[in-house]
């Protein structure tokens, strides 16, 4: 699902890395067979595989490019990191206060110059340059990488990064480039060449240490660049304690000038290791804000009913942070509650709705969305309804009332078997109409038009306008003492007993299954996937969540207007694919994924024994 979301609207959508007929590469998804951890890695034809350890490390970038797989590249980075550095340790178990993790120690172990000096000292018995000086500011560009890579291609990349760093800090002419372009160059070169990320960190730390530049803003800009780098790229696990100690020392150093940004860098790095790092290069506005010392922006989020919330979004804020803040305002503190809500990106005037993964960076989303649709918006909605309603918080009640109301007015929450409705159900609809009127906090009695707008059309057609007005007016006598908050809460309490309450609804244009008569309505909730008759909303077929194996989106075929979703249903012995055509295909996949994640989370908690029971066993 994550790969599908990332590749949507790109040339890679619908393509996967794998094997076909014994050949590896990138092929259309329907033909490819997934491959295991590959043992057939080959370098591009113009490269010769190095025989020595350092050469193999230097070749990691070329192999990753040949693989065409970000996942494989990440795994390769881990293996080459182990070859270059040896085994790494857990950061929490390391004594970061000792001198063991000073950058000079890192330079002594892994810098090219230190290795060369060590060899010369052994041969000639001379004292050469101290590693402490190797990690201090340099006024002139370097001619080879700081870290001991032997590949000449890596040296060229390292020198290009160093010059870009000097340009950003003002120690080298920018010429016709902008600061945004220079930052993009640094981030791109670091991202495309594996362990060169460590090299980039070493270079920036070197340039802000004992900075003697003639440019007054040089050191400050260097720290700003380090702030950006920690938000986008993780360093290796081996370098992590050295980088962390460098930042911690700057936080507690005698000078207060860079303590604040050093602390912000440390927080960025921790979040980058947790969430993977930013993906979209910062736009010009974000770069200017960072250079001015601003690390956050006010971002508008829309809640149901047009409720607006402007939240402070930092460089490394993810969707989960937004969910936590809004849930806290609704007095929802349980971890399970956070799993039930999602942030949605809405573009094309509401035609394209995409739920965000909780680990996605908000500024990545907004940076990309601005180029596609400058009038994009971010919505906050509830998707899973497993926890009971909480009716004592005003924002909670107002948000949920406004989210449920449109589905009620479309009669999606109700089932009308064979078009028949009981008198008791009509009375319930009339009471709900009266509660809607009271929720508006108006002083006048409802009119015919008010009643017509507050009763779902399938029910309104069952009797005339005047009988409906009489029924609603009778119920107004009982709901008049309520305030708007109480009226909304009572409305929620009543509709929560409706059959399809707590569902996400999708209009299905066509289906490949003979048991699903399309067009129809698909309701996704805790009980599974319910295909409903488009008029009566009676269930035609239901698939329990535990039978849903996977979902996948596909581009629309030529001549059709909507994309497809393939849903693999069944168990290991009996599986079938149901293909659905609908407008919000990616939204459907993500909503199903959220329900599956919730199902697995509940199952895991049931299987987890408390310590006392484990001891007894």
mmCIF file of N, CA and C in Angstrom, residues 380-434:
data_model
loop_
_atom_site.group_PDB
_atom_site.id
_atom_site.type_symbol
_atom_site.label_atom_id
_atom_site.label_comp_id
_atom_site.label_asym_id
_atom_site.label_seq_id
_atom_site.Cartn_x
_atom_site.Cartn_y
_atom_site.Cartn_z
ATOM 1 N N UNK A 380 -9.325 16.234 8.631
ATOM 2 C CA UNK A 380 -9.160 15.315 9.766
ATOM 3 C C UNK A 380 -10.489 14.599 9.947
ATOM 4 N N UNK A 381 -10.472 13.260 9.891
ATOM 5 C CA UNK A 381 -11.701 12.473 9.972
ATOM 6 C C UNK A 381 -11.483 11.219 10.821
ATOM 7 N N UNK A 382 -12.593 10.693 11.311
ATOM 8 C CA UNK A 382 -12.555 9.394 11.982
ATOM 9 C C UNK A 382 -12.841 8.310 10.950
ATOM 10 N N UNK A 383 -12.066 7.220 10.996
ATOM 11 C CA UNK A 383 -12.215 6.130 10.044
ATOM 12 C C UNK A 383 -12.716 4.865 10.725
ATOM 13 N N UNK A 384 -12.166 4.550 11.885
ATOM 14 C CA UNK A 384 -12.536 3.333 12.613
ATOM 15 C C UNK A 384 -13.376 3.731 13.824
ATOM 16 N N UNK A 385 -14.454 2.991 14.056
ATOM 17 C CA UNK A 385 -15.397 3.345 15.128
ATOM 18 C C UNK A 385 -15.543 2.173 16.092
ATOM 19 N N UNK A 386 -14.450 1.715 16.674
ATOM 20 C CA UNK A 386 -14.524 0.583 17.600
ATOM 21 C C UNK A 386 -14.740 1.039 19.044
ATOM 22 N N UNK A 387 -14.191 2.186 19.425
ATOM 23 C CA UNK A 387 -14.349 2.680 20.796
ATOM 24 C C UNK A 387 -15.713 3.357 20.961
ATOM 25 N N UNK A 388 -16.294 3.297 22.164
ATOM 26 C CA UNK A 388 -17.612 3.920 22.376
ATOM 27 C C UNK A 388 -17.557 5.432 22.214
ATOM 28 N N UNK A 389 -18.710 6.010 21.901
ATOM 29 C CA UNK A 389 -18.792 7.461 21.731
ATOM 30 C C UNK A 389 -18.517 8.173 23.047
ATOM 31 N N UNK A 390 -17.844 9.318 22.934
ATOM 32 C CA UNK A 390 -17.522 10.146 24.111
ATOM 33 C C UNK A 390 -18.296 11.457 23.928
ATOM 34 N N UNK A 391 -19.364 11.639 24.680
ATOM 35 C CA UNK A 391 -20.300 12.723 24.409
ATOM 36 C C UNK A 391 -20.188 13.896 25.382
ATOM 37 N N UNK A 392 -19.071 13.978 26.129
ATOM 38 C CA UNK A 392 -18.938 15.069 27.102
ATOM 39 C C UNK A 392 -17.983 16.165 26.635
ATOM 40 N N UNK A 393 -17.362 15.966 25.468
ATOM 41 C CA UNK A 393 -16.450 16.982 24.948
ATOM 42 C C UNK A 393 -17.105 17.668 23.754
ATOM 43 N N UNK A 394 -17.167 18.996 23.776
ATOM 44 C CA UNK A 394 -17.929 19.722 22.762
ATOM 45 C C UNK A 394 -17.322 19.563 21.371
ATOM 46 N N UNK A 395 -15.984 19.664 21.254
ATOM 47 C CA UNK A 395 -15.367 19.515 19.940
ATOM 48 C C UNK A 395 -15.584 18.110 19.403
ATOM 49 N N UNK A 396 -15.447 17.121 20.263
ATOM 50 C CA UNK A 396 -15.666 15.730 19.859
ATOM 51 C C UNK A 396 -17.065 15.554 19.286
ATOM 52 N N UNK A 397 -18.065 16.018 20.038
ATOM 53 C CA UNK A 397 -19.462 15.839 19.620
ATOM 54 C C UNK A 397 -19.729 16.583 18.310
ATOM 55 N N UNK A 398 -19.262 17.828 18.221
ATOM 56 C CA UNK A 398 -19.517 18.633 17.019
ATOM 57 C C UNK A 398 -18.865 18.011 15.803
ATOM 58 N N UNK A 399 -17.629 17.551 15.947
ATOM 59 C CA UNK A 399 -16.923 16.936 14.820
ATOM 60 C C UNK A 399 -17.629 15.670 14.357
ATOM 61 N N UNK A 400 -17.958 14.780 15.287
ATOM 62 C CA UNK A 400 -18.569 13.510 14.911
ATOM 63 C C UNK A 400 -19.986 13.703 14.384
ATOM 64 N N UNK A 401 -20.699 14.645 14.935
ATOM 65 C CA UNK A 401 -22.048 14.949 14.449
ATOM 66 C C UNK A 401 -21.992 15.384 12.986
ATOM 67 N N UNK A 402 -21.072 16.284 12.684
ATOM 68 C CA UNK A 402 -20.974 16.793 11.314
ATOM 69 C C UNK A 402 -20.417 15.761 10.345
ATOM 70 N N UNK A 403 -19.645 14.802 10.840
ATOM 71 C CA UNK A 403 -19.149 13.757 9.956
ATOM 72 C C UNK A 403 -20.244 12.742 9.639
ATOM 73 N N UNK A 404 -21.078 12.437 10.618
ATOM 74 C CA UNK A 404 -22.116 11.415 10.438
ATOM 75 C C UNK A 404 -23.323 11.976 9.684
ATOM 76 N N UNK A 405 -23.628 13.258 9.884
ATOM 77 C CA UNK A 405 -24.857 13.843 9.342
ATOM 78 C C UNK A 405 -25.019 13.655 7.830
ATOM 79 N N UNK A 406 -23.994 13.934 6.984
ATOM 80 C CA UNK A 406 -24.190 13.750 5.541
ATOM 81 C C UNK A 406 -24.570 12.317 5.157
ATOM 82 N N UNK A 407 -23.968 11.323 5.820
ATOM 83 C CA UNK A 407 -24.313 9.928 5.525
ATOM 84 C C UNK A 407 -25.742 9.625 5.956
ATOM 85 N N UNK A 408 -26.178 10.212 7.080
ATOM 86 C CA UNK A 408 -27.569 10.018 7.515
ATOM 87 C C UNK A 408 -28.537 10.603 6.501
ATOM 88 N N UNK A 409 -28.257 11.824 6.006
ATOM 89 C CA UNK A 409 -29.161 12.487 5.070
ATOM 90 C C UNK A 409 -29.223 11.768 3.726
ATOM 91 N N UNK A 410 -28.200 10.977 3.412
ATOM 92 C CA UNK A 410 -28.247 10.163 2.189
ATOM 93 C C UNK A 410 -28.861 8.794 2.455
ATOM 94 N N UNK A 411 -29.312 8.571 3.699
ATOM 95 C CA UNK A 411 -29.921 7.307 4.117
ATOM 96 C C UNK A 411 -28.949 6.138 4.043
ATOM 97 N N UNK A 412 -27.638 6.428 4.077
ATOM 98 C CA UNK A 412 -26.645 5.366 3.988
ATOM 99 C C UNK A 412 -26.554 4.536 5.271
ATOM 100 N N UNK A 413 -26.959 5.127 6.386
ATOM 101 C CA UNK A 413 -26.853 4.406 7.657
ATOM 102 C C UNK A 413 -28.008 3.438 7.857
ATOM 103 N N UNK A 414 -29.071 3.609 7.068
ATOM 104 C CA UNK A 414 -30.289 2.810 7.248
ATOM 105 C C UNK A 414 -30.412 1.743 6.169
ATOM 106 N N UNK A 415 -31.148 0.701 6.511
ATOM 107 C CA UNK A 415 -31.525 -0.327 5.550
ATOM 108 C C UNK A 415 -33.031 -0.252 5.364
ATOM 109 N N UNK A 416 -33.488 -0.198 4.095
ATOM 110 C CA UNK A 416 -34.923 -0.106 3.805
ATOM 111 C C UNK A 416 -35.316 -1.390 3.080
ATOM 112 N N UNK A 417 -35.610 -2.460 3.811
ATOM 113 C CA UNK A 417 -35.888 -3.754 3.166
ATOM 114 C C UNK A 417 -37.097 -3.676 2.245
ATOM 115 N N UNK A 418 -36.857 -3.964 0.965
ATOM 116 C CA UNK A 418 -37.898 -3.951 -0.063
ATOM 117 C C UNK A 418 -38.675 -2.635 -0.080
ATOM 118 N N UNK A 419 -38.033 -1.568 0.375
ATOM 119 C CA UNK A 419 -38.664 -0.261 0.332
ATOM 120 C C UNK A 419 -39.697 -0.027 1.418
ATOM 121 N N UNK A 420 -39.830 -0.970 2.375
ATOM 122 C CA UNK A 420 -40.833 -0.833 3.439
ATOM 123 C C UNK A 420 -40.207 -0.224 4.690
ATOM 124 N N UNK A 421 -40.934 0.720 5.299
ATOM 125 C CA UNK A 421 -40.467 1.382 6.511
ATOM 126 C C UNK A 421 -41.577 1.345 7.552
ATOM 127 N N UNK A 422 -41.232 0.960 8.772
ATOM 128 C CA UNK A 422 -42.235 0.888 9.837
ATOM 129 C C UNK A 422 -42.559 2.276 10.368
ATOM 130 N N UNK A 423 -43.736 2.403 10.999
ATOM 131 C CA UNK A 423 -44.126 3.685 11.608
ATOM 132 C C UNK A 423 -43.148 4.089 12.702
ATOM 133 N N UNK A 424 -42.647 3.090 13.434
ATOM 134 C CA UNK A 424 -41.691 3.377 14.504
ATOM 135 C C UNK A 424 -40.418 4.003 13.938
ATOM 136 N N UNK A 425 -39.981 3.499 12.788
ATOM 137 C CA UNK A 425 -38.772 4.046 12.168
ATOM 138 C C UNK A 425 -39.024 5.463 11.653
ATOM 139 N N UNK A 426 -40.220 5.717 11.129
ATOM 140 C CA UNK A 426 -40.547 7.062 10.668
ATOM 141 C C UNK A 426 -40.548 8.047 11.834
ATOM 142 N N UNK A 427 -41.052 7.600 12.993
ATOM 143 C CA UNK A 427 -41.048 8.460 14.187
ATOM 144 C C UNK A 427 -39.609 8.757 14.627
ATOM 145 N N UNK A 428 -38.747 7.755 14.509
ATOM 146 C CA UNK A 428 -37.336 7.955 14.872
ATOM 147 C C UNK A 428 -36.682 8.970 13.929
ATOM 148 N N UNK A 429 -37.008 8.884 12.639
ATOM 149 C CA UNK A 429 -36.475 9.841 11.664
ATOM 150 C C UNK A 429 -36.981 11.247 11.979
ATOM 151 N N UNK A 430 -38.236 11.356 12.391
ATOM 152 C CA UNK A 430 -38.801 12.664 12.742
ATOM 153 C C UNK A 430 -38.091 13.258 13.963
ATOM 154 N N UNK A 431 -37.777 12.424 14.943
ATOM 155 C CA UNK A 431 -37.059 12.917 16.118
ATOM 156 C C UNK A 431 -35.645 13.386 15.731
ATOM 157 N N UNK A 432 -34.997 12.627 14.857
ATOM 158 C CA UNK A 432 -33.675 13.024 14.404
ATOM 159 C C UNK A 432 -33.732 14.339 13.618
ATOM 160 N N UNK A 433 -34.808 14.558 12.887
ATOM 161 C CA UNK A 433 -34.997 15.835 12.187
ATOM 162 C C UNK A 433 -35.144 16.980 13.188
ATOM 163 N N UNK A 434 -35.912 16.738 14.253
ATOM 164 C CA UNK A 434 -36.094 17.767 15.288
ATOM 165 C C UNK A 434 -34.771 18.073 15.987
#
